[in-house]
CSV table of C-alpha atoms (C1' of nucleotides) in Angstrom, one decimal:
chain,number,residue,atom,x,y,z
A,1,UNK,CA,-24.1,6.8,12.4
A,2,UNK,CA,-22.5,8.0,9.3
A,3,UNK,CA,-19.2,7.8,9.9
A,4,UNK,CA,-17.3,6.4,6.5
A,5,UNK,CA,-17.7,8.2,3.0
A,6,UNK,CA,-18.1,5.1,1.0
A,7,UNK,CA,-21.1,4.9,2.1
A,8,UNK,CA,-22.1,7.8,0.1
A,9,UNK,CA,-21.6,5.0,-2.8
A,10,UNK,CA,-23.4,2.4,-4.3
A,11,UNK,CA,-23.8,-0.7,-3.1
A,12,UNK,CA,-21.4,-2.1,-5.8
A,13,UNK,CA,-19.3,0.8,-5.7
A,14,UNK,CA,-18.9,-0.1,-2.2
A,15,UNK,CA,-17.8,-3.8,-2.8
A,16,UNK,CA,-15.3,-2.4,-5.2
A,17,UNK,CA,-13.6,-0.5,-2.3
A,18,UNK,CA,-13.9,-3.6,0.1
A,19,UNK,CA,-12.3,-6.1,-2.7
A,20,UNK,CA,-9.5,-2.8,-3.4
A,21,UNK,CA,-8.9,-2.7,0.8
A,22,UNK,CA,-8.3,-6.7,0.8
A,23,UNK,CA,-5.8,-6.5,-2.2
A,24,UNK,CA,-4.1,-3.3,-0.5
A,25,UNK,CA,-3.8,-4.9,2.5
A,26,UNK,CA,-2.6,-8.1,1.5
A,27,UNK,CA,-0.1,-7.1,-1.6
A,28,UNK,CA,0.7,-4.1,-0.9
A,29,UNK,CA,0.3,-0.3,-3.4
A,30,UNK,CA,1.7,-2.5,-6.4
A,31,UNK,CA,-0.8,-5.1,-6.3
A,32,UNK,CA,-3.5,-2.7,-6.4
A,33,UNK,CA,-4.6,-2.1,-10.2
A,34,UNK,CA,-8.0,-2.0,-11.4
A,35,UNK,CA,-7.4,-5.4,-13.2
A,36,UNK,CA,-6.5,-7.0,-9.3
A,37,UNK,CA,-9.9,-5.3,-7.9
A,38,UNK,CA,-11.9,-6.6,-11.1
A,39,UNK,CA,-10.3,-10.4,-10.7
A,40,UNK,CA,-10.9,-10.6,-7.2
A,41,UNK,CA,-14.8,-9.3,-7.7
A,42,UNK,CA,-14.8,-12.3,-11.1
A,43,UNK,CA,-15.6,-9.3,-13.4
A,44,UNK,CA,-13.0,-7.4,-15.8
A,45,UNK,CA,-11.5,-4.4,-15.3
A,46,UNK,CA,-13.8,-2.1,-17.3
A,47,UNK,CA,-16.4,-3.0,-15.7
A,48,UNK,CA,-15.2,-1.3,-12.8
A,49,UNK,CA,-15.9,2.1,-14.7
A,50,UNK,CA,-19.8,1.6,-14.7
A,51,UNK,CA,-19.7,2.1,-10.6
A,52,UNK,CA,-16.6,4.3,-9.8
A,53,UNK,CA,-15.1,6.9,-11.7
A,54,UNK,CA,-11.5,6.3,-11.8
A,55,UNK,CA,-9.0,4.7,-9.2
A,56,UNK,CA,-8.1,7.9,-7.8
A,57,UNK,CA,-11.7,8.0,-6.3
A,58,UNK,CA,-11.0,4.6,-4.6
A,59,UNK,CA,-8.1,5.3,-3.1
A,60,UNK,CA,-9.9,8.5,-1.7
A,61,UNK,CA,-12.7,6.2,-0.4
A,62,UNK,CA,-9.7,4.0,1.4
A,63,UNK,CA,-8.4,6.6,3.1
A,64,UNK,CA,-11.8,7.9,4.0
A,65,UNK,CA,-12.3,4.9,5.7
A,66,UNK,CA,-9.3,4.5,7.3
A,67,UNK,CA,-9.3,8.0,9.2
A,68,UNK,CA,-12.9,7.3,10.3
A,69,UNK,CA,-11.5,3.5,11.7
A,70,UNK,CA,-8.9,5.7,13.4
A,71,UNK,CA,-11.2,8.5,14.7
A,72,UNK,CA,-12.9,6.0,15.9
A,73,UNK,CA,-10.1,4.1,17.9
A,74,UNK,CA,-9.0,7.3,18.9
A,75,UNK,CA,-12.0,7.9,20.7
A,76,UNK,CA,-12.3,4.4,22.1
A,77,UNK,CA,-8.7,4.3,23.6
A,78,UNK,CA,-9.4,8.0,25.5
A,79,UNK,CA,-12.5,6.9,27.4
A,80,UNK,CA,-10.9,3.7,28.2
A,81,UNK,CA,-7.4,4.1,30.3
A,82,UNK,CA,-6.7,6.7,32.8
A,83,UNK,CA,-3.8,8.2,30.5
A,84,UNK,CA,-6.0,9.5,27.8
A,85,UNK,CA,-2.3,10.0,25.6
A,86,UNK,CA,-0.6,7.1,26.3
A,87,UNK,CA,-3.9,4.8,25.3
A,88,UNK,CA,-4.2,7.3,22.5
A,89,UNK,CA,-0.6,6.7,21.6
A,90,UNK,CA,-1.0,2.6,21.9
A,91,UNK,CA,-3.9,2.8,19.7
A,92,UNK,CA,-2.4,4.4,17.0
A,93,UNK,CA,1.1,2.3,16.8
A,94,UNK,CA,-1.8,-0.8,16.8
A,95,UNK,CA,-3.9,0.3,14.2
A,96,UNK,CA,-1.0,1.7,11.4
A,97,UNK,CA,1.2,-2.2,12.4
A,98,UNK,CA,-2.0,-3.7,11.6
A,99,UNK,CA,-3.0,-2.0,8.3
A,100,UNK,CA,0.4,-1.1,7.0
A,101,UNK,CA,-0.4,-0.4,3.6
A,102,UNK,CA,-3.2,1.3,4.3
A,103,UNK,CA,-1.8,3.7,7.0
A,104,UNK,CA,0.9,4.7,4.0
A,105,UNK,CA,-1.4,5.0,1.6
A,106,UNK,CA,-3.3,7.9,3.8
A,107,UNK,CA,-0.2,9.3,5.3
A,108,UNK,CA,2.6,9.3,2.5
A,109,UNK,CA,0.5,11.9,1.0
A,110,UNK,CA,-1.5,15.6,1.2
A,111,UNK,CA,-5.1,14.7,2.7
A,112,UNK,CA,-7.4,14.9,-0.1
A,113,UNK,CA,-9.6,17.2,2.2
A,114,UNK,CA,-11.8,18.5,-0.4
A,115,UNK,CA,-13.2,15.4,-1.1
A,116,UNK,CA,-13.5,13.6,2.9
A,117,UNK,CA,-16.3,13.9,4.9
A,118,UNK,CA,-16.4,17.1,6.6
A,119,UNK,CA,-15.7,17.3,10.0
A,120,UNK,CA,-13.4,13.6,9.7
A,121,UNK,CA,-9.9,14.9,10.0
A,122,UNK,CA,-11.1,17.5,13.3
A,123,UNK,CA,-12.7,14.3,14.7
A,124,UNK,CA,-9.4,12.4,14.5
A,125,UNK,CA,-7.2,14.9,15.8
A,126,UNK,CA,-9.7,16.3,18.7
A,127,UNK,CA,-8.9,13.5,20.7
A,128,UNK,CA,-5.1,14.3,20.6
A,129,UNK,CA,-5.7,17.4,21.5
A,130,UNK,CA,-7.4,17.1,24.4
A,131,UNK,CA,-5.3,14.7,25.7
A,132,UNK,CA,-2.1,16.9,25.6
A,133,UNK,CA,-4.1,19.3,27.6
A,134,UNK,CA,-5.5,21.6,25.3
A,135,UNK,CA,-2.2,22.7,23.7
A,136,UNK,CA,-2.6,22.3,20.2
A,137,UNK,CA,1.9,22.3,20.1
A,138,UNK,CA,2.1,19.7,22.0
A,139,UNK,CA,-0.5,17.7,20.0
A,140,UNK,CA,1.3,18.5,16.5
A,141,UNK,CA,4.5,17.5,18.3
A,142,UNK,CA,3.5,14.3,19.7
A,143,UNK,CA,1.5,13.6,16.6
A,144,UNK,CA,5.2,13.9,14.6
A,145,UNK,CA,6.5,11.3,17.3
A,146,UNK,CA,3.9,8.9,16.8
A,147,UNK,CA,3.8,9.0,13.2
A,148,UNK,CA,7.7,8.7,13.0
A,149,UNK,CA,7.8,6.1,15.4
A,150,UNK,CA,5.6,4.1,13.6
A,151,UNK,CA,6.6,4.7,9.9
A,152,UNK,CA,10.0,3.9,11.0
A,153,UNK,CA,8.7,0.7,12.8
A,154,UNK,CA,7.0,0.1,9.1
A,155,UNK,CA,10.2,0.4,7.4
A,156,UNK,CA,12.4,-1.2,9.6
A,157,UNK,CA,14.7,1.8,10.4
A,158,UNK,CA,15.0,1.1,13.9
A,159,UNK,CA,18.2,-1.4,14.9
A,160,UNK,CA,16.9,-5.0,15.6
A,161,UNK,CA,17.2,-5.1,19.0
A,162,UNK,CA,16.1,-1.2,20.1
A,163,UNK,CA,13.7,-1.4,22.4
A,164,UNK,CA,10.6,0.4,20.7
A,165,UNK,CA,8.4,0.6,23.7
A,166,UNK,CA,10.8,2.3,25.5
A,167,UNK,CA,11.3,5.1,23.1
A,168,UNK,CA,7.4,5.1,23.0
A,169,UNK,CA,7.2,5.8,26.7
A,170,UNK,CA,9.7,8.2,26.6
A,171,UNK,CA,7.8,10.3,24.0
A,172,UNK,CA,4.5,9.7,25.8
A,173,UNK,CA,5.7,10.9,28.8
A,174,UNK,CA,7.4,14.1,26.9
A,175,UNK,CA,3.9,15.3,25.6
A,176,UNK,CA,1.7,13.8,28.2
A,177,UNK,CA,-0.5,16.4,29.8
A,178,UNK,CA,1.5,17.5,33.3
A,179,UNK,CA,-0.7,16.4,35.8
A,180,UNK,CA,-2.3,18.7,38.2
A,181,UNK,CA,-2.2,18.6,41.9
A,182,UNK,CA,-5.6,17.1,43.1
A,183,UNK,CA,-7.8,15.4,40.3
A,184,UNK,CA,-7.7,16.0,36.6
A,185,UNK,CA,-11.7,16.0,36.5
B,1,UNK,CA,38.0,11.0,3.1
B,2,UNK,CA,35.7,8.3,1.7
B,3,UNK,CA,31.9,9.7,2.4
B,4,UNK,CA,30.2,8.8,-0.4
B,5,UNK,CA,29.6,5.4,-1.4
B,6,UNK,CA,29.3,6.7,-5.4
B,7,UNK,CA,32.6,7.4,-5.1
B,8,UNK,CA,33.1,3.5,-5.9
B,9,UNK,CA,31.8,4.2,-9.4
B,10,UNK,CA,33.3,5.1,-12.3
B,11,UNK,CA,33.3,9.2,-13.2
B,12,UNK,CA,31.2,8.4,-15.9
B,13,UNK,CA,28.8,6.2,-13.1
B,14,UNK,CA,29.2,9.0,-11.4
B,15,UNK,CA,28.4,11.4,-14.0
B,16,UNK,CA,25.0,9.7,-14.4
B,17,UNK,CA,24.3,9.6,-10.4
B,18,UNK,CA,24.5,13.0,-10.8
B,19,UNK,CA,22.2,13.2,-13.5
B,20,UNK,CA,20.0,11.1,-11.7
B,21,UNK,CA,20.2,13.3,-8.6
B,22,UNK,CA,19.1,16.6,-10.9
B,23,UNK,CA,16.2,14.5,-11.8
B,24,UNK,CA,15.0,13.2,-8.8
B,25,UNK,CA,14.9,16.8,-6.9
B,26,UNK,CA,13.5,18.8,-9.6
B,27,UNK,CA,11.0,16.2,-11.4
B,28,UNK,CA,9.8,14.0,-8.5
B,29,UNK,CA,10.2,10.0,-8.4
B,30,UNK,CA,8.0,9.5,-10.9
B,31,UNK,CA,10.3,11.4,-13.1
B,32,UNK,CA,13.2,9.6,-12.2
B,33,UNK,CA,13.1,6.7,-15.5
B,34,UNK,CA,16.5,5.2,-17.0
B,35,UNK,CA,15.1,7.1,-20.1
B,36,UNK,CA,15.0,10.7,-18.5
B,37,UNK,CA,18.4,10.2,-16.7
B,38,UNK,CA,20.0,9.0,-20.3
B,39,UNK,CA,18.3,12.3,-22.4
B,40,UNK,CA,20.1,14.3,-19.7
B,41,UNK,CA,23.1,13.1,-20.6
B,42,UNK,CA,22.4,13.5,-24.0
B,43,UNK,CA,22.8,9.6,-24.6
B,44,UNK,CA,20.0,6.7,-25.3
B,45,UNK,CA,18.3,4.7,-22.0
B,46,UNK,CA,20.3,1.7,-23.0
B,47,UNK,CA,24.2,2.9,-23.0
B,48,UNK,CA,23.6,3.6,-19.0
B,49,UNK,CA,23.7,-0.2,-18.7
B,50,UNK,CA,27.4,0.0,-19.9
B,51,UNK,CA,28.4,1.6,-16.7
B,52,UNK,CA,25.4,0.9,-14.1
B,53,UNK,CA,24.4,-2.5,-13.0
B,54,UNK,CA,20.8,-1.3,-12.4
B,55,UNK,CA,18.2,1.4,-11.5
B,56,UNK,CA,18.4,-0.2,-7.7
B,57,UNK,CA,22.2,0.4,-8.2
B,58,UNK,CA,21.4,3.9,-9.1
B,59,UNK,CA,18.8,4.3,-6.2
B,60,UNK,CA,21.0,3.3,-3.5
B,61,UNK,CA,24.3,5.5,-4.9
B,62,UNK,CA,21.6,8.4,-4.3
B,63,UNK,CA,20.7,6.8,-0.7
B,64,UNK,CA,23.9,6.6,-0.1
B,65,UNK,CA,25.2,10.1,-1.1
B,66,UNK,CA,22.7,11.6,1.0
B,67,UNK,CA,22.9,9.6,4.2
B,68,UNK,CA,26.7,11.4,4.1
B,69,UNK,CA,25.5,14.5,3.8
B,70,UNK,CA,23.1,14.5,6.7
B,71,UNK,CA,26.0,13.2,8.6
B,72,UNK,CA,28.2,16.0,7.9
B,73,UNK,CA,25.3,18.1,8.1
B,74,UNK,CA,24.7,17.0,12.0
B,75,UNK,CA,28.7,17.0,12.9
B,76,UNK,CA,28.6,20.7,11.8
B,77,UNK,CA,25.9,21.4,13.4
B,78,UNK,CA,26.7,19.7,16.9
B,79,UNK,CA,29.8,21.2,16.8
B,80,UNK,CA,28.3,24.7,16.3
B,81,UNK,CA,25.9,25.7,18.8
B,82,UNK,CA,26.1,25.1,23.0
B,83,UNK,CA,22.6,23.3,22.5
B,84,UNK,CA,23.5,20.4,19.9
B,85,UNK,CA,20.4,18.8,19.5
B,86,UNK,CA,18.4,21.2,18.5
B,87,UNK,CA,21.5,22.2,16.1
B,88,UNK,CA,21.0,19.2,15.0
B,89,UNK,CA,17.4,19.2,15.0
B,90,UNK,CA,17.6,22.4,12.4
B,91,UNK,CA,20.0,21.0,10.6
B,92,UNK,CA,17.6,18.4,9.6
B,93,UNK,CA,14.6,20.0,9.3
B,94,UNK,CA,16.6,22.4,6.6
B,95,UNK,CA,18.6,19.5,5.2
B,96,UNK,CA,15.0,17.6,4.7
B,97,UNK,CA,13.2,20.6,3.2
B,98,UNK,CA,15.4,21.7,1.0
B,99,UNK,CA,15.9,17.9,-1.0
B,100,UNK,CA,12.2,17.2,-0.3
B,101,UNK,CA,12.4,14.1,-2.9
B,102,UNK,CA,16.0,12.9,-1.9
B,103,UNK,CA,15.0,12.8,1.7
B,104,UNK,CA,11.5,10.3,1.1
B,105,UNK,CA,14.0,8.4,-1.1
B,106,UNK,CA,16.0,7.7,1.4
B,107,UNK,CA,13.5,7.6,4.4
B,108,UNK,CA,10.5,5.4,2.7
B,109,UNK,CA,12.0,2.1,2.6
B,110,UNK,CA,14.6,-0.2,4.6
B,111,UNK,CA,18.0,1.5,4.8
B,112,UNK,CA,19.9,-1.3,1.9
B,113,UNK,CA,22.0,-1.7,4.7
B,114,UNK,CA,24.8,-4.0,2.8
B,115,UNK,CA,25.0,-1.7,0.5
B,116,UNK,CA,26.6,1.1,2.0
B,117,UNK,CA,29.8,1.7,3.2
B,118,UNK,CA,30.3,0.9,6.7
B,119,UNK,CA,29.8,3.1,9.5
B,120,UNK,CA,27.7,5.4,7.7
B,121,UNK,CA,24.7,4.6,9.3
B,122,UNK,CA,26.3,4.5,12.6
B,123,UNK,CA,28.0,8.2,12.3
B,124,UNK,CA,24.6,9.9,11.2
B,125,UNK,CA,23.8,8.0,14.5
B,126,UNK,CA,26.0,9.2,16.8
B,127,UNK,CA,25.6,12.9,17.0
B,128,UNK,CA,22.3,12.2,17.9
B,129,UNK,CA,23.2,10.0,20.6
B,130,UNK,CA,25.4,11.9,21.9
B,131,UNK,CA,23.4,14.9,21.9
B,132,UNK,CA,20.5,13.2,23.7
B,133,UNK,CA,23.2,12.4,26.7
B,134,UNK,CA,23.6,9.2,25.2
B,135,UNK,CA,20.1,7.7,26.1
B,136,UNK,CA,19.7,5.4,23.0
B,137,UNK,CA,15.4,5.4,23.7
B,138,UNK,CA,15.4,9.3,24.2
B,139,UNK,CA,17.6,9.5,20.5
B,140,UNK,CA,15.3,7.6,19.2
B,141,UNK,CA,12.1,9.4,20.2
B,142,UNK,CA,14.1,12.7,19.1
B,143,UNK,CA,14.6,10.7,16.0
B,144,UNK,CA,11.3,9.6,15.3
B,145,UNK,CA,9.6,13.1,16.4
B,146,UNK,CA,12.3,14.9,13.5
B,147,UNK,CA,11.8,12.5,10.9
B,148,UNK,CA,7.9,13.1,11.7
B,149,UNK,CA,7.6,16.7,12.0
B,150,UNK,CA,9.3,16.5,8.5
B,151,UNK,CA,7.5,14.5,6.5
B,152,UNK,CA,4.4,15.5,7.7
B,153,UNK,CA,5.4,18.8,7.0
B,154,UNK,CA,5.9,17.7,3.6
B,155,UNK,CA,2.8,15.9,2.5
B,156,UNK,CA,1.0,19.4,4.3
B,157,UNK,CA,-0.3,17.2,6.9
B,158,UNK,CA,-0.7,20.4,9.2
B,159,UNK,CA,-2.6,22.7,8.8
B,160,UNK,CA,-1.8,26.0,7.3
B,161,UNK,CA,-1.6,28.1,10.3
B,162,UNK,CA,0.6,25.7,12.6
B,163,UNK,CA,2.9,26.7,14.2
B,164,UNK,CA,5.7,24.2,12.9
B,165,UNK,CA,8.6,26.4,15.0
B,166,UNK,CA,6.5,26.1,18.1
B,167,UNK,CA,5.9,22.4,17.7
B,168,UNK,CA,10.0,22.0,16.7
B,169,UNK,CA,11.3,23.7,19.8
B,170,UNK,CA,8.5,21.7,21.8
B,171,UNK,CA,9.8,18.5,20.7
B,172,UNK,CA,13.3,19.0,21.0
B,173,UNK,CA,12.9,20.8,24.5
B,174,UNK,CA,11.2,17.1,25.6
B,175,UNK,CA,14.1,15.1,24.2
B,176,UNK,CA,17.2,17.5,25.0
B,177,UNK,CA,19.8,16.5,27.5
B,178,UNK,CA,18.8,17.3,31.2
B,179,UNK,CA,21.2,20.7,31.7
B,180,UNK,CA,23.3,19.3,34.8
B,181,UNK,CA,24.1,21.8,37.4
B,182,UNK,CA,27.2,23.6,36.5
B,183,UNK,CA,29.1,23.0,33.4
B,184,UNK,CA,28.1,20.5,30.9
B,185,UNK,CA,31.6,19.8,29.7
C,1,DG,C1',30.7,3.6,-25.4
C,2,DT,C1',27.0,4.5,-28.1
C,3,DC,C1',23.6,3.2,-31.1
C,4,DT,C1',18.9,1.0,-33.1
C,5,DA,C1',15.6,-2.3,-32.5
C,6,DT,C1',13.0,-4.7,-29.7
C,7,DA,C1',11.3,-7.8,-26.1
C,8,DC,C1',8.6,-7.9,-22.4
C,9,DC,C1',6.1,-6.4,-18.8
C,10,DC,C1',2.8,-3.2,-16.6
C,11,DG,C1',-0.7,0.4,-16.0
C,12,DG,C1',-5.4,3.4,-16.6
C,13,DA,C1',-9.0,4.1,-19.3
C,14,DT,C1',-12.5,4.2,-23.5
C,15,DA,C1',-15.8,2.5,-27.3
C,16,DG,C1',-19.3,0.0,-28.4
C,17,DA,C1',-21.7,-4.6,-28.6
C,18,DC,C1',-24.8,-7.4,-25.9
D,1,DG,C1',-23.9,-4.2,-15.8
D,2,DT,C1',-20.8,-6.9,-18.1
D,3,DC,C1',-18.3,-8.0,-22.0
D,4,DT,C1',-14.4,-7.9,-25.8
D,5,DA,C1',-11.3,-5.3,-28.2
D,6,DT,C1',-8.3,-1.8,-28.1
D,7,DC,C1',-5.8,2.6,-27.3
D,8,DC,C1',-2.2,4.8,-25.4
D,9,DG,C1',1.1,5.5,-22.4
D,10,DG,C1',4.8,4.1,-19.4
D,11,DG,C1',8.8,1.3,-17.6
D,12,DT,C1',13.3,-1.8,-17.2
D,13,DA,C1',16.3,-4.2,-19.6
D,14,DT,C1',18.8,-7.1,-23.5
D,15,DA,C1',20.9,-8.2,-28.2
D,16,DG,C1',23.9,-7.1,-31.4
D,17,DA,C1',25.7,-3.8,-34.9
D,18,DC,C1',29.1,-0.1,-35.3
DNA sequence: GTCTATACCCGGATAGAC
DNA sequence: GTCTATCCGGGTATAGAC
């Protein structure tokens, strides 16, 4: 299943964008120059122009890969639990604390849609969707919560000693979908 | 009354935080550079270090100057309508759209908490609080869920033909105080 | 308080040899 | 496909003259 663009790359290309995730991940936007990538592959950096085009193309390829890891979780996390949005929710604040130069890197920014796979985005926010019910309001607004919440987490805006899962559970329950009388099958 | 931490500086540190400001909401971060903020002025990139420490100096003068004004902002607007937070909540939106740059200045890092003057942090605080019915988790979601809904609205994360008002009055209806029978006062 | 000159770092990217 | 050499741009910041 095709589900990340780098693999419309080359082989090469693609170890390019694995040695660029490593260095994002582990030093952070600054650390991430063509020279870094080239050192860590034990080539030089204009080398790296033989397989990818320039480093905006990379970055696009990171972020590709990113929503599709996500898309993925998503999907994962709403078969799983019996709260489709509250697993969706958990997910989310898991994946962005793990990878938190990553999730910037595709958030802190307009969505190079013209240039993702199509269909990537949709798959990623379906889930949310469905799990506040259908009402596409209520998914944009929970989507703001979860992405505040967590980029806030990321930049340590939050006293020491708040409780964060409490304020997640009270947004989770504030967009949750109201449960019907009977079964929700 | 002592707001703004800038007012520390000399007028002629001040004069340049200004300048600074100018550039920063008209040209971006990236055209924020010691060099642009001196040509305002009509000066050379080095005299600035005869009255500012550093850029970092310069940064969080801009930080801190703004912080105030989304206090005052929210006081205003708390005190204005008979539902305060989403007062509040437009407030912000309006405050954060129209100094798009300012505002990710501000909101993309770790507050440089010992840097500013006391109790700022703490007042921009407190209107929220208080307009949440002083449940610190449910001002925090609402926090969150507004910083969110901004930023993403920002980097265009939604697409064109959301709804934004919808999914404001959505968010702020989940995090409002409960109306108590009666009066509220 | 401003200047010139400059040190020192970094970045992306290209040309052309091998 | 990799290399060396290099271009060209940018940035913060300091030294020392005036």
């Amino acid at each position: 299943m095709a589900s990340s663009a780098s693999e419309a790359l080359t082989p090469r290309a693609r170890e390019i964008v694995a040695a660029a995730r490593l260095i994002l991940e582990q030093e952070g936007p600054d650390g991430l120059s063509m020279r870094a990538i080239a050192e860590r592959l034990g080539i030089r950096a204009p080398s790296l122009y033989k397989h990818v085009a320039d480093k905006e193309t990379l970055e696009v390829a990171l972020i590709s890969d990113g929503l599709a890891e996500i898309a993925e979780t998503f999907e994962s996390a709403a078969a799983a639990g019996d709260d489709p949005l509250a697993s969706i929710a958990c997910a989310y604040r898991g994946w962005a604390l793990a990878h938190p130069h990553l999730y910037r890197l595709m958030m802190d920014r307009p969505l190079p849609r013209d240039r993702l796979a199509p269909g990537l985005e949709d798959r990623a926010a379906a889930t949310v969707v469905a799990a506040t019910g259908g009402d596409p309001d209520a998914a944009r607004a929970a989507f703001a919560f979860a992405h505040g919440m967590v980029v806030l987490e990321l930049n340590e805006r939050f006293p020491p000693a708040a409780d964060l899962d409490a304020a997640w559970n009270r947004g989770v329950a504030a967009f949750g979908r109201r449960r019907e009388r009977g079964s929700g099958a």
